Amino acid sequence: MSSRHNNTVVTTLQHHIMDEQRVHRPDASGEFSSVLSGITFATKIIADQVRRAGLMNILGSTGQTNIQGEVVQKLDMIANETILACLGYRDNVGIMVSEEEDEPHIIKELDERSKYIVLFDPLDGSSNIDVNVSIGTIFSILQRRSDGTDGRVMDHILQPGYNQVAAGYVIYSSSTVLAYTTGHGVHMFTLDPSIGAFLLSKENISMPVSGKTYSVNEAYKSQFPDGVQEYLDWTKTKEAGYSLRYIGSLVADFHRTLLKGGVFLYPPTQKTPEGKLRLMYEANPLAFLAEQAGGVATDGRQRILDIVPTALHERTPLVIGSKDETDRVSSFWKG
Ligand code: AHG
Ligand code: MN
Ligand code: MN
């Protein structure tokens, strides 16, 4: 379904989600689109806060430290509270898991009605907030298990990434762009602030199969596994001819990789031997998007989406991007 705006035919995100549902999930009762619209509503509010942060004294830190051991920025908390508020009253969301919250938010008992579990990084790239560099929100949607699992909340939450029913991100940059998948391709929308709607900008995105861009924080190179250090040495050879691009916001480095190809890697370091990035609400959703666009995501050894989580905020090494590029990293790093 589409409509006309500025005399052109446009497809809003809501239309797209309903079309997706009509084609791929005719049995769904529209409740899934209500969850996604709750998330997109929250990201419109966050986009507005991010754009005006410097004018509203909401830059800088709260002075608190979260379960990740990281200093919490004011915008981290604002984004977190916005998503909790926008999803909290959706009666089909049973549980929410946030990077900023030690424990899951049990909105209501999981049952046939409130079966969705929404996991999110409310603001990714916090170190970039105060210097006006791209940041984002990342989300992952699971359903409660229907295999007779008993009522233990963590059994329903700690599912491998291949069980995700949807995933996506919003990047707050020169424009606000949302990308999402429900398992039927990756689709991208740009927020038109004049009408407050996300309008379809790219459908069925396919990640280039190769790309001579690698994205890593090379300051930690000496702490990386030997194979990764050898890969990084190879990228600098004349025959390789690679460029380094590293924004320091995962969502922005992934957005570039999705559109232009290349590879992003955050290997284990002495400081973060399990890797820095979180499995449930950073690696899993981006891995779902990467694979839906024809790319690859591993932890250096196995497919990210196959990892069976054991803890809510567990971390993982991440190698994600074009198939040829992730294969090349694996050929050097035997995991
Ligand atoms: P968050 O702001 O949600 O804590 O995530 C920050 C992450 C990710 O966005 C980025 O790729 C990575 O931290 C950067 O880490 P380094 O500063 O160690 O390179
Ligand atoms: Mn993050
Ligand atoms: Mn974050």
mmCIF file with all atom_site columns, C-alpha atoms and ligand atoms in Angstrom, residues 66 68 70-71 73 76 99-100 121-129 135-136 138 215-220 246-253 264-266 269 271-272 276-278 281-282 315 318, ligand 1:
data_model
loop_
_atom_site.group_PDB
_atom_site.id
_atom_site.type_symbol
_atom_site.label_atom_id
_atom_site.label_alt_id
_atom_site.label_comp_id
_atom_site.label_asym_id
_atom_site.label_entity_id
_atom_site.label_seq_id
_atom_site.pdbx_PDB_ins_code
_atom_site.Cartn_x
_atom_site.Cartn_y
_atom_site.Cartn_z
_atom_site.occupancy
_atom_site.B_iso_or_equiv
_atom_site.pdbx_formal_charge
_atom_site.auth_seq_id
_atom_site.auth_comp_id
_atom_site.auth_asym_id
_atom_site.auth_atom_id
_atom_site.pdbx_PDB_model_num
ATOM   1  C CA  . ASN A 1 66  ? 25.506 0.688   34.392 1.00 0.00 ? 66  ASN A CA  1
ATOM   2  C CA  . GLN A 1 68  ? 28.176 -2.943  31.695 1.00 0.00 ? 68  GLN A CA  1
ATOM   3  C CA  . GLU A 1 70  ? 30.156 2.006   31.593 1.00 0.00 ? 70  GLU A CA  1
ATOM   4  C CA  . VAL A 1 71  ? 29.392 5.613   32.536 1.00 0.00 ? 71  VAL A CA  1
ATOM   5  C CA  . GLN A 1 73  ? 25.200 9.346   29.360 1.00 0.00 ? 73  GLN A CA  1
ATOM   6  C CA  . ASP A 1 76  ? 21.372 6.821   27.140 1.00 0.00 ? 76  ASP A CA  1
ATOM   7  C CA  . GLU A 1 99  ? 21.446 -2.658  27.762 1.00 0.00 ? 99  GLU A CA  1
ATOM   8  C CA  . GLU A 1 100 ? 20.857 -0.048  30.460 1.00 0.00 ? 100 GLU A CA  1
ATOM   9  C CA  . ASP A 1 121 ? 20.450 -1.009  22.963 1.00 0.00 ? 121 ASP A CA  1
ATOM   10 C CA  . PRO A 1 122 ? 18.658 2.298   23.431 1.00 0.00 ? 122 PRO A CA  1
ATOM   11 C CA  . LEU A 1 123 ? 21.610 4.409   22.389 1.00 0.00 ? 123 LEU A CA  1
ATOM   12 C CA  . ASP A 1 124 ? 24.602 2.848   20.662 1.00 0.00 ? 124 ASP A CA  1
ATOM   13 C CA  . GLY A 1 125 ? 27.813 4.843   20.309 1.00 0.00 ? 125 GLY A CA  1
ATOM   14 C CA  . SER A 1 126 ? 27.457 6.781   23.566 1.00 0.00 ? 126 SER A CA  1
ATOM   15 C CA  . SER A 1 127 ? 31.062 7.959   23.421 1.00 0.00 ? 127 SER A CA  1
ATOM   16 C CA  . ASN A 1 128 ? 30.109 9.940   20.307 1.00 0.00 ? 128 ASN A CA  1
ATOM   17 C CA  . ILE A 1 129 ? 27.027 11.739  21.689 1.00 0.00 ? 129 ILE A CA  1
ATOM   18 C CA  . ILE A 1 135 ? 24.710 7.248   17.043 1.00 0.00 ? 135 ILE A CA  1
ATOM   19 C CA  . GLY A 1 136 ? 21.787 4.857   16.962 1.00 0.00 ? 136 GLY A CA  1
ATOM   20 C CA  . ILE A 1 138 ? 19.408 -1.276  17.917 1.00 0.00 ? 138 ILE A CA  1
ATOM   21 C CA  . SER A 1 215 ? 36.599 -1.363  10.403 1.00 0.00 ? 215 SER A CA  1
ATOM   22 C CA  . VAL A 1 216 ? 38.346 -2.031  13.706 1.00 0.00 ? 216 VAL A CA  1
ATOM   23 C CA  . ASN A 1 217 ? 39.831 -0.128  16.654 1.00 0.00 ? 217 ASN A CA  1
ATOM   24 C CA  . GLU A 1 218 ? 43.477 -0.754  15.768 1.00 0.00 ? 218 GLU A CA  1
ATOM   25 C CA  . ALA A 1 219 ? 44.627 0.731   19.091 1.00 0.00 ? 219 ALA A CA  1
ATOM   26 C CA  . TYR A 1 220 ? 43.973 -2.756  20.508 1.00 0.00 ? 220 TYR A CA  1
ATOM   27 C CA  . TYR A 1 246 ? 36.124 3.331   12.152 1.00 0.00 ? 246 TYR A CA  1
ATOM   28 C CA  . ILE A 1 247 ? 33.405 5.632   13.534 1.00 0.00 ? 247 ILE A CA  1
ATOM   29 C CA  . GLY A 1 248 ? 33.240 4.063   17.007 1.00 0.00 ? 248 GLY A CA  1
ATOM   30 C CA  . SER A 1 249 ? 29.458 3.678   16.823 1.00 0.00 ? 249 SER A CA  1
ATOM   31 C CA  . LEU A 1 250 ? 28.670 0.074   15.892 1.00 0.00 ? 250 LEU A CA  1
ATOM   32 C CA  . VAL A 1 251 ? 25.398 1.093   14.276 1.00 0.00 ? 251 VAL A CA  1
ATOM   33 C CA  . ALA A 1 252 ? 27.163 3.604   11.987 1.00 0.00 ? 252 ALA A CA  1
ATOM   34 C CA  . ASP A 1 253 ? 30.038 1.266   11.098 1.00 0.00 ? 253 ASP A CA  1
ATOM   35 C CA  . PHE A 1 264 ? 33.654 -4.723  10.820 1.00 0.00 ? 264 PHE A CA  1
ATOM   36 C CA  . LEU A 1 265 ? 35.493 -6.596  13.518 1.00 0.00 ? 265 LEU A CA  1
ATOM   37 C CA  . TYR A 1 266 ? 35.668 -6.369  17.283 1.00 0.00 ? 266 TYR A CA  1
ATOM   38 C CA  . THR A 1 269 ? 41.172 -8.156  23.798 1.00 0.00 ? 269 THR A CA  1
ATOM   39 C CA  . LYS A 1 271 ? 40.433 -6.060  28.592 1.00 0.00 ? 271 LYS A CA  1
ATOM   40 C CA  . THR A 1 272 ? 37.432 -7.830  27.021 1.00 0.00 ? 272 THR A CA  1
ATOM   41 C CA  . LYS A 1 276 ? 33.109 -6.041  23.973 1.00 0.00 ? 276 LYS A CA  1
ATOM   42 C CA  . LEU A 1 277 ? 29.846 -6.131  22.045 1.00 0.00 ? 277 LEU A CA  1
ATOM   43 C CA  . ARG A 1 278 ? 26.688 -7.607  23.559 1.00 0.00 ? 278 ARG A CA  1
ATOM   44 C CA  . TYR A 1 281 ? 20.927 -6.602  21.505 1.00 0.00 ? 281 TYR A CA  1
ATOM   45 C CA  . GLU A 1 282 ? 23.943 -5.696  19.375 1.00 0.00 ? 282 GLU A CA  1
ATOM   46 C CA  . ARG A 1 315 ? 29.424 -10.331 25.230 1.00 0.00 ? 315 ARG A CA  1
ATOM   47 C CA  . LEU A 1 318 ? 32.100 -9.979  16.267 1.00 0.00 ? 318 LEU A CA  1
HETATM 48 P P1  . AHG B 2 .   ? 27.344 1.559   23.504 1.00 0.00 ? 1   AHG B P1  1
HETATM 49 O O1  . AHG B 2 .   ? 27.504 3.018   23.282 1.00 0.00 ? 1   AHG B O1  1
HETATM 50 O O2  . AHG B 2 .   ? 25.950 1.075   23.302 1.00 0.00 ? 1   AHG B O2  1
HETATM 51 O O3  . AHG B 2 .   ? 27.953 1.115   24.816 1.00 0.00 ? 1   AHG B O3  1
HETATM 52 O O4  . AHG B 2 .   ? 28.163 0.810   22.358 1.00 0.00 ? 1   AHG B O4  1
HETATM 53 C C1  . AHG B 2 .   ? 29.460 1.217   22.115 1.00 0.00 ? 1   AHG B C1  1
HETATM 54 C C2  . AHG B 2 .   ? 30.138 0.137   21.331 1.00 0.00 ? 1   AHG B C2  1
HETATM 55 C C3  . AHG B 2 .   ? 29.854 0.202   19.843 1.00 0.00 ? 1   AHG B C3  1
HETATM 56 O O5  . AHG B 2 .   ? 28.927 1.191   19.496 1.00 0.00 ? 1   AHG B O5  1
HETATM 57 C C4  . AHG B 2 .   ? 31.191 0.524   19.218 1.00 0.00 ? 1   AHG B C4  1
HETATM 58 O O6  . AHG B 2 .   ? 31.409 -0.252  18.076 1.00 0.00 ? 1   AHG B O6  1
HETATM 59 C C5  . AHG B 2 .   ? 32.175 0.145   20.299 1.00 0.00 ? 1   AHG B C5  1
HETATM 60 O O7  . AHG B 2 .   ? 31.520 0.297   21.532 1.00 0.00 ? 1   AHG B O7  1
HETATM 61 C C6  . AHG B 2 .   ? 33.375 1.040   20.269 1.00 0.00 ? 1   AHG B C6  1
HETATM 62 O O8  . AHG B 2 .   ? 34.261 0.491   21.230 1.00 0.00 ? 1   AHG B O8  1
HETATM 63 P P2  . AHG B 2 .   ? 35.750 1.104   21.367 1.00 0.00 ? 1   AHG B P2  1
HETATM 64 O O9  . AHG B 2 .   ? 35.566 2.521   21.863 1.00 0.00 ? 1   AHG B O9  1
HETATM 65 O O10 . AHG B 2 .   ? 36.433 0.200   22.353 1.00 0.00 ? 1   AHG B O10 1
HETATM 66 O O11 . AHG B 2 .   ? 36.377 1.047   19.995 1.00 0.00 ? 1   AHG B O11 1
#
